Coordinates of C-alpha atoms and ligand atoms in Angstrom, one line a residue:
M1 CA 17.7 17.1 17.5
A2 CA 18.8 19.5 14.8
Q3 CA 18.9 17.9 11.4
A4 CA 22.9 19.0 10.6
D5 CA 24.2 17.2 13.8
V6 CA 22.1 14.4 12.6
L7 CA 24.2 14.3 9.1
R8 CA 27.7 14.9 10.6
R9 CA 27.8 11.4 12.5
T10 CA 29.4 8.4 11.1
P11 CA 27.3 5.3 10.7
A12 CA 29.3 3.9 13.1
S13 CA 27.7 5.8 15.5
I14 CA 24.2 5.4 14.4
D15 CA 21.9 4.3 16.6
V16 CA 18.0 4.1 15.4
S17 CA 16.4 2.4 18.7
D18 CA 16.1 5.7 20.6
P19 CA 12.0 5.7 21.1
R20 CA 12.4 9.7 21.0
L21 CA 13.3 9.9 17.1
Y22 CA 9.9 8.4 16.4
Q23 CA 8.2 10.4 19.4
D24 CA 9.8 13.8 17.6
D25 CA 9.6 12.4 13.9
A26 CA 13.4 12.9 13.7
W27 CA 14.2 9.7 12.1
R28 CA 14.1 10.4 8.6
P29 CA 17.5 11.9 7.6
L30 CA 19.2 8.4 9.9
F31 CA 17.9 6.3 7.8
T32 CA 18.2 8.1 4.3
R33 CA 21.9 8.2 5.7
L34 CA 22.4 4.2 6.3
R35 CA 20.7 3.3 3.4
Q36 CA 23.3 5.1 1.4
D37 CA 26.1 4.3 3.5
D38 CA 25.6 1.8 5.7
P39 CA 22.5 -0.6 4.6
V40 CA 23.0 -3.4 6.6
H41 CA 24.6 -1.6 9.7
Y42 CA 25.7 -3.1 13.2
C43 CA 25.5 -1.1 16.3
E44 CA 27.3 -2.1 18.5
A45 CA 26.3 -0.6 21.8
S46 CA 22.6 0.9 22.4
P47 CA 20.0 0.3 25.4
F48 CA 18.7 -3.0 23.8
G49 CA 22.4 -4.4 23.5
P50 CA 24.1 -4.6 20.1
Y51 CA 21.9 -5.6 16.5
W52 CA 22.6 -5.2 12.7
S53 CA 19.6 -2.9 11.2
V54 CA 18.2 -3.6 7.7
T55 CA 17.0 -0.8 6.6
R56 CA 16.4 -1.2 2.8
Y57 CA 13.7 -2.8 0.4
D58 CA 15.5 -5.8 -0.8
D59 CA 17.4 -6.7 2.0
I60 CA 14.3 -6.7 4.2
V61 CA 12.8 -8.8 2.1
E62 CA 15.8 -11.2 1.9
V63 CA 15.5 -11.1 5.7
E64 CA 11.5 -12.4 5.7
L65 CA 11.9 -14.9 3.3
D66 CA 14.6 -16.5 5.0
H67 CA 12.7 -17.9 8.5
D68 CA 15.6 -20.9 8.5
N69 CA 18.2 -18.3 9.2
Y70 CA 16.3 -15.9 10.7
S71 CA 14.1 -16.9 13.4
S72 CA 11.0 -15.5 15.1
S73 CA 11.3 -17.1 18.1
S74 CA 10.3 -16.0 21.2
E75 CA 12.6 -18.7 22.7
L76 CA 15.5 -16.5 21.1
G77 CA 14.0 -13.0 22.2
G78 CA 11.3 -12.6 20.1
T79 CA 10.3 -9.8 17.6
Q80 CA 11.2 -6.8 18.8
I81 CA 15.0 -5.2 19.3
A82 CA 13.7 -5.6 23.4
D83 CA 14.4 -8.9 24.0
Q84 CA 11.4 -10.3 25.5
P85 CA 11.9 -9.6 29.2
K86 CA 13.6 -12.6 31.2
G87 CA 11.1 -14.7 33.3
H88 CA 8.3 -12.5 31.6
E89 CA 8.4 -14.5 28.2
I90 CA 5.0 -14.7 26.1
A91 CA 4.9 -16.3 23.4
N92 CA 2.3 -16.2 20.1
F93 CA 2.1 -17.1 16.6
L94 CA 4.1 -13.8 15.7
R95 CA 7.2 -15.1 17.5
M96 CA 7.0 -18.6 16.5
D97 CA 8.6 -20.6 13.5
P98 CA 7.0 -23.2 11.3
P99 CA 5.6 -25.4 11.9
S100 CA 3.3 -24.2 15.2
H101 CA 3.3 -20.8 13.9
T102 CA 2.0 -22.2 10.4
A103 CA -0.8 -24.5 12.5
H104 CA -2.0 -21.4 14.5
R105 CA -2.0 -19.0 11.5
R106 CA -4.4 -21.3 9.7
T107 CA -6.4 -21.8 12.5
V108 CA -7.5 -17.3 12.6
A109 CA -6.9 -17.1 9.1
P110 CA -10.7 -17.6 8.0
I111 CA -11.7 -14.3 10.1
V112 CA -10.5 -12.1 7.7
G113 CA -11.0 -14.2 4.6
P114 CA -12.1 -13.1 1.6
S115 CA -15.9 -14.4 2.3
N116 CA -16.1 -12.8 5.5
L117 CA -14.9 -9.7 4.3
V118 CA -17.7 -9.4 2.3
N119 CA -20.1 -10.2 5.5
L120 CA -18.3 -7.3 7.3
E121 CA -18.8 -5.0 4.5
P122 CA -22.2 -3.4 5.4
L123 CA -21.3 -3.6 9.0
I124 CA -18.2 -1.5 9.1
R125 CA -19.7 0.7 7.0
Q126 CA -22.9 1.5 9.6
R127 CA -20.2 1.9 12.3
T128 CA -18.3 5.1 9.8
S129 CA -21.6 6.4 8.8
D130 CA -22.5 6.2 12.7
V131 CA -19.0 7.5 14.2
L132 CA -18.6 10.5 11.4
D133 CA -22.1 11.4 11.7
A134 CA -21.9 12.1 15.3
L135 CA -18.7 14.2 15.2
P136 CA -19.4 17.8 16.3
R137 CA -18.8 20.6 13.0
N138 CA -16.6 24.0 13.8
Q139 CA -15.7 22.5 16.7
T140 CA -12.2 20.9 17.9
F141 CA -12.1 17.3 18.5
D142 CA -9.7 14.5 19.1
W143 CA -10.1 12.8 15.7
A144 CA -7.8 9.8 17.4
S145 CA -9.8 9.2 19.9
R146 CA -13.4 9.8 18.5
V147 CA -12.8 8.6 15.1
S148 CA -9.5 6.0 15.0
T149 CA -9.6 4.3 18.3
D150 CA -13.8 4.0 18.1
L151 CA -13.7 2.5 15.3
T152 CA -11.2 -0.2 15.2
N153 CA -12.3 -0.6 18.7
R154 CA -15.6 -1.6 17.6
M155 CA -14.2 -3.8 14.6
L156 CA -12.2 -6.2 17.0
T157 CA -14.8 -6.3 19.7
T158 CA -17.1 -7.6 16.5
L159 CA -14.1 -10.4 16.0
L160 CA -13.8 -11.6 19.5
D161 CA -17.4 -11.5 19.8
F162 CA -16.1 -9.5 23.0
P163 CA -18.7 -8.1 25.7
W164 CA -19.8 -5.1 24.2
A165 CA -20.1 -3.3 27.3
D166 CA -16.7 -4.0 28.2
R167 CA -15.4 -3.2 25.2
E168 CA -12.8 -0.5 26.3
Q169 CA -11.0 -2.9 28.1
L170 CA -9.5 -3.9 24.3
T171 CA -8.1 -0.4 23.7
W172 CA -6.4 -0.4 27.5
W173 CA -4.7 -3.8 27.0
S174 CA -3.5 -3.3 23.6
D175 CA -1.9 0.1 25.2
V176 CA -0.7 -2.0 27.9
A177 CA 0.5 -4.2 25.4
I178 CA 3.0 -1.7 23.6
A179 CA 3.7 0.6 26.2
N180 CA 7.6 1.4 26.6
V181 CA 7.9 0.7 29.9
N182 CA 10.5 3.7 30.5
A183 CA 8.3 6.2 28.6
P184 CA 8.1 9.5 30.5
D185 CA 4.2 9.3 30.4
A186 CA 4.3 5.5 30.4
I187 CA 1.6 3.9 31.7
V188 CA 2.7 0.9 33.3
R189 CA 6.1 1.3 34.5
S190 CA 7.7 -2.3 34.6
E191 CA 7.7 -5.1 33.3
D192 CA 6.3 -6.8 36.4
E193 CA 3.1 -4.2 36.1
R194 CA 2.5 -4.7 32.6
F195 CA 2.3 -8.5 33.3
A196 CA -0.3 -8.0 35.9
E197 CA -2.0 -6.6 33.7
L198 CA -2.1 -8.6 30.7
A199 CA -2.7 -11.7 33.5
K200 CA -6.3 -9.5 34.4
M201 CA -6.6 -9.4 30.3
G202 CA -5.9 -13.4 30.5
A203 CA -8.0 -14.0 33.4
C204 CA -11.1 -12.3 31.6
F205 CA -10.7 -14.4 27.8
R206 CA -10.4 -17.6 29.4
T207 CA -13.5 -17.3 30.9
L208 CA -14.9 -16.3 27.3
W209 CA -12.9 -19.4 26.1
D210 CA -14.2 -21.8 28.9
A211 CA -17.7 -20.6 27.6
R212 CA -17.0 -21.0 23.5
A213 CA -14.7 -24.0 24.6
A214 CA -18.0 -25.8 25.8
A215 CA -20.4 -24.0 23.4
P216 CA -21.0 -25.2 19.6
P217 CA -17.9 -23.9 17.7
A218 CA -19.2 -20.5 16.2
F219 CA -16.9 -17.9 13.8
D220 CA -15.1 -15.7 16.4
L221 CA -11.3 -15.8 16.7
V222 CA -11.9 -17.0 20.7
S223 CA -14.6 -19.8 19.9
M224 CA -12.0 -20.6 16.8
L225 CA -8.6 -21.0 19.1
A226 CA -10.9 -22.9 22.0
H227 CA -12.4 -25.5 19.0
S228 CA -9.1 -26.1 17.1
P229 CA -6.9 -29.1 17.8
A230 CA -3.7 -27.0 17.0
T231 CA -4.6 -24.2 19.8
R232 CA -7.0 -25.4 22.0
D233 CA -4.6 -26.7 24.8
L234 CA -2.7 -23.5 24.7
Q235 CA -0.4 -23.0 28.4
P236 CA -1.3 -20.0 29.9
R237 CA 1.5 -17.4 28.8
E238 CA 0.7 -18.6 25.1
F239 CA -3.0 -18.0 25.7
I240 CA -2.5 -14.5 26.8
G241 CA -0.1 -13.6 24.1
T242 CA -1.9 -15.1 21.4
M243 CA -5.3 -12.2 22.7
A244 CA -2.3 -9.5 23.4
L245 CA -1.5 -10.2 19.2
L246 CA -4.7 -10.3 18.1
I247 CA -5.5 -6.9 20.0
V248 CA -2.5 -5.1 19.3
G249 CA -2.9 -6.6 15.6
G250 CA -6.2 -5.6 15.0
N251 CA -6.8 -2.4 17.1
D252 CA -3.4 -0.3 16.8
T253 CA -1.7 -0.4 13.6
T254 CA -5.3 0.2 11.4
R255 CA -6.0 3.1 14.4
N256 CA -2.6 4.9 13.4
S257 CA -3.3 4.7 9.7
M258 CA -6.5 6.3 9.9
T259 CA -5.0 9.2 11.9
A260 CA -2.1 9.4 9.9
G261 CA -4.1 9.3 6.8
L262 CA -6.0 12.4 7.6
M263 CA -3.1 14.5 8.3
A264 CA -1.3 13.4 4.9
L265 CA -4.2 14.6 3.2
V266 CA -5.0 17.8 4.9
A267 CA -0.9 18.4 4.5
H268 CA -1.1 17.7 0.7
P269 CA -4.6 19.3 -0.2
E270 CA -3.7 18.7 -4.4
Q271 CA -3.9 14.9 -2.9
F272 CA -7.0 15.4 -1.5
D273 CA -8.7 17.2 -4.3
L274 CA -7.5 14.2 -6.4
V275 CA -9.0 11.3 -4.9
R276 CA -12.0 13.9 -4.4
S277 CA -12.4 14.2 -8.3
R278 CA -11.5 10.4 -8.5
P279 CA -12.2 8.4 -5.9
D280 CA -11.7 5.4 -7.8
L281 CA -8.4 6.0 -6.4
I282 CA -9.5 5.2 -3.0
P283 CA -8.0 2.3 -2.6
S284 CA -4.4 3.5 -4.3
L285 CA -4.8 6.2 -1.4
V286 CA -5.4 3.4 1.2
S287 CA -2.1 1.7 0.5
E288 CA -0.9 5.2 0.2
I289 CA -1.5 6.0 3.5
I290 CA -0.4 2.4 5.2
R291 CA 3.2 2.9 3.6
Y292 CA 3.7 6.4 4.2
H293 CA 2.8 5.9 7.5
S294 CA 4.0 2.7 8.1
P295 CA 2.4 1.4 11.7
V296 CA 4.5 -1.1 12.8
L297 CA 8.5 0.7 13.0
H298 CA 10.0 -2.5 12.7
M299 CA 10.2 -6.7 13.3
R300 CA 13.4 -8.1 14.6
R301 CA 14.6 -12.0 14.3
T302 CA 17.5 -13.7 15.4
A303 CA 20.1 -15.4 13.0
R304 CA 20.1 -18.9 14.0
N305 CA 23.3 -19.4 11.7
D306 CA 26.6 -17.2 10.7
V307 CA 24.9 -15.7 7.6
E308 CA 25.5 -12.9 5.0
L309 CA 23.5 -10.0 3.9
A310 CA 24.5 -7.6 1.7
G311 CA 27.6 -8.2 2.1
R312 CA 27.9 -8.1 5.9
R313 CA 28.8 -11.3 7.8
I314 CA 26.1 -11.6 10.5
A315 CA 26.6 -14.1 13.4
R316 CA 25.0 -16.6 14.6
G317 CA 22.6 -15.4 17.7
D318 CA 23.0 -11.9 16.4
K319 CA 19.8 -9.6 16.6
V320 CA 19.1 -8.6 12.8
V321 CA 16.4 -5.9 13.0
M322 CA 14.2 -4.8 9.8
W323 CA 12.7 -1.3 9.8
Y324 CA 9.9 -0.9 7.2
I325 CA 10.2 2.8 8.1
S326 CA 13.2 2.9 6.4
G327 CA 12.7 -0.1 3.6
N328 CA 9.6 2.0 2.8
R329 CA 11.6 5.2 2.3
D330 CA 13.9 3.3 -0.1
E331 CA 13.9 5.2 -3.4
D332 CA 15.8 2.4 -5.6
R333 CA 12.3 0.4 -5.0
I334 CA 9.7 3.1 -5.0
E335 CA 9.9 6.5 -6.8
R336 CA 9.8 9.6 -4.9
A337 CA 10.0 7.4 -2.2
D338 CA 9.4 11.0 0.3
E339 CA 6.4 11.9 -1.0
F340 CA 2.9 11.0 -0.8
I341 CA 1.5 10.3 -3.5
I342 CA -1.9 8.9 -4.3
D343 CA -1.7 7.3 -8.0
R344 CA 0.9 5.4 -7.7
R345 CA 1.7 2.7 -10.4
K346 CA 2.1 -0.3 -8.1
P347 CA 0.6 1.3 -5.0
R348 CA 0.5 -1.9 -2.6
Q349 CA 4.2 -2.3 -3.5
H350 CA 5.1 -1.5 0.0
L351 CA 6.4 -3.3 3.0
A352 CA 4.2 -2.2 6.2
F353 CA 2.7 -5.2 6.2
G354 CA 5.9 -7.1 6.5
A355 CA 6.4 -10.4 3.8
G356 CA 6.7 -13.8 3.7
I357 CA 5.1 -16.5 5.7
H358 CA 4.3 -13.4 9.0
R359 CA 2.9 -11.3 6.6
C360 CA 0.0 -9.3 8.2
V361 CA -2.9 -11.7 8.6
G362 CA -5.6 -9.0 8.5
D363 CA -4.1 -6.5 5.6
R364 CA -6.9 -7.0 4.1
L365 CA -9.5 -6.1 6.8
A366 CA -7.2 -2.9 7.6
E367 CA -7.3 -1.9 3.9
Q368 CA -10.9 -2.4 3.6
Q369 CA -11.9 -1.0 7.3
I370 CA -9.6 2.3 5.8
R371 CA -11.2 2.6 2.7
I372 CA -14.6 2.5 3.6
L373 CA -13.6 5.5 6.2
W374 CA -12.5 7.0 3.0
E375 CA -15.5 6.3 1.0
E376 CA -18.1 7.6 3.8
I377 CA -15.8 11.0 4.3
L378 CA -16.0 11.6 0.5
R379 CA -19.6 10.7 0.2
R380 CA -19.8 13.5 3.3
D381 CA -18.2 16.1 1.5
L382 CA -16.0 17.1 4.8
S383 CA -13.5 19.6 4.9
F384 CA -10.9 19.6 7.6
E385 CA -8.5 21.7 9.6
I386 CA -5.7 20.4 12.1
M387 CA -5.8 22.5 15.0
G388 CA -2.8 21.6 16.7
P389 CA 0.6 19.0 16.0
P390 CA 0.0 15.2 17.0
Q391 CA 0.8 13.7 20.0
R392 CA 3.2 10.8 19.1
I393 CA 3.8 7.9 21.6
Y394 CA 7.1 7.0 22.7
S395 CA 8.5 4.0 21.2
N396 CA 10.6 1.9 18.4
F397 CA 7.8 -0.4 17.6
I398 CA 4.6 1.3 17.2
R399 CA 4.6 4.7 15.2
G400 CA 1.5 6.0 16.8
I401 CA -0.5 9.0 17.2
R402 CA -2.0 9.3 20.5
S403 CA -4.2 12.5 19.7
L404 CA -4.6 14.9 17.0
P405 CA -7.2 18.0 17.4
V406 CA -9.1 18.7 14.5
R407 CA -12.0 20.8 13.7
I408 CA -14.4 19.6 10.4
M409 CA -15.9 23.2 9.1
G410 CA -19.0 24.0 7.3
Ligands
HEM501 C1 -2.3 -0.9 9.0 C2 -2.8 -1.9 9.5 C3 -2.0 -3.3 9.8 C4 -0.2 -3.2 9.7 C5 0.0 -2.1 9.1 C6 -0.1 -4.3 10.6 C7 1.0 -4.9 10.3 C8 2.0 -5.8 10.4 C9 3.4 -6.1 10.3 C10 4.6 -5.5 9.9 C11 3.2 -7.7 10.8 C12 4.6 -8.8 11.1 C13 4.8 -9.4 9.3 C14 6.3 -9.7 9.5 O1 6.8 -10.1 10.3 O2 6.7 -10.1 8.2 C15 1.8 -7.8 11.2 C16 1.4 -9.4 11.5 C17 0.0 -9.5 12.1 N1 -0.7 -8.9 11.7 FE1 -1.0 -6.8 11.3 N2 -1.5 -5.1 10.3 C18 -2.4 -4.3 10.6 C19 -3.6 -4.8 10.9 C20 -4.0 -5.9 11.1 C21 -5.2 -6.7 11.5 C22 -6.4 -5.5 11.2 C23 -5.1 -7.9 12.1 C24 -6.0 -8.2 12.8 C25 -7.2 -8.4 12.6 C26 -3.4 -7.7 12.1 C27 -3.1 -9.1 13.0 C28 -1.9 -9.5 12.5 C29 -1.7 -11.0 13.0 C30 -2.2 -12.0 14.0 C31 0.2 -10.6 12.7 C32 0.9 -12.2 13.0 C33 0.8 -13.2 11.4 C34 1.7 -14.0 11.6 O3 3.0 -13.9 12.4 O4 1.8 -15.1 10.8 N3 -3.3 -6.9 11.8 N4 0.7 -7.1 10.9

């Protein structure tokens, strides 16, 4: 779609739910327009029904923090612009309100807590080194699969203590869980097909779960869930949903940041030079990569009551969609927000991890994995050339990059 066409549209006709906008990377002018002219925007007709778009940083934070009025509950439709498919609703703690949300989240939080992150550091570094050292030189390869997917998959395998030989299944299930069934190249073509694949995942995890439940408590996600009073009696659908959440949460988001980070640094060689000369900027580079890419495009809430937001009246039952991708480009909060700047004053001030009670529980682990990747890239003084365009996924939920042809020079 040409930029001029986009700008001619009136706010009344703007629908940012179309997955092609993200596959074609054509979303910027629409959100700029909405932030300026109609920041809490009602779209009356979309393939997903009517919905509100919340596009400014401060308004997103307001919705995030007001979980009494804005619900995440699976029964009200869940956390994506597309309602949970009828008859296939799958709950997990992302799609719950307190008190169940609080209890489930508390069960898994220790695995990504500060002391375990210290324990994981040498393992992550070793694996990152192994993956980088095995990459070809002066030859094109796919960065997304060889580096981003492989590293995040290995991490997840460890967190779940999943059988190493079968670990590729985790990536497959993650892809299935977020697949848009209407995509031209969809890997599952209907909700029934998706549900059938995820049921296979459920059966596999049920075997692991039963074995861990019968054994003394161990420090992996399956054992933690199997032993906690809050989660040990999960109903089958909640069980599948919780496993899918942990797999998608840990896999998709981090891997896309790893690919997008390389693209951003190659596209901004002066920023690459800056971090080469100042490795102390790596933590800030990591935050900037995550902000700039915003791997989760949106989260949705459903209004539990009539409520006012930025002067607009939202009615009970309305869908309210928080577009993190837009909040992270809000110039009122983030200076020169459209630019990639690795030495920002407040690099962690962004919305890519959400906010409030659902703020990403794995944020520090994600940052750690990406930090170590860049520390090891710089240690090896690698230079890259991007050999072709990225292949982006057809989704309005995850900003995903399926492949990126890259060459390491020298
Ligand atoms: C760059 C990487 C990541 C990004 C951008 C990201 C983003 C997000 C976002 C936007 C949310 C919802 C926040 C909200 O509703 O306010 C979320 C929740 C969550 N994330 Fe992440 N995530 C990342 C990595 C991870 C990792 C590595 C894990 C696990 C190991 C993880 C596990 C979860 C879980 C379990 C939730 C649900 C939290 C809750 O509902 O309380 N994420 N993440």
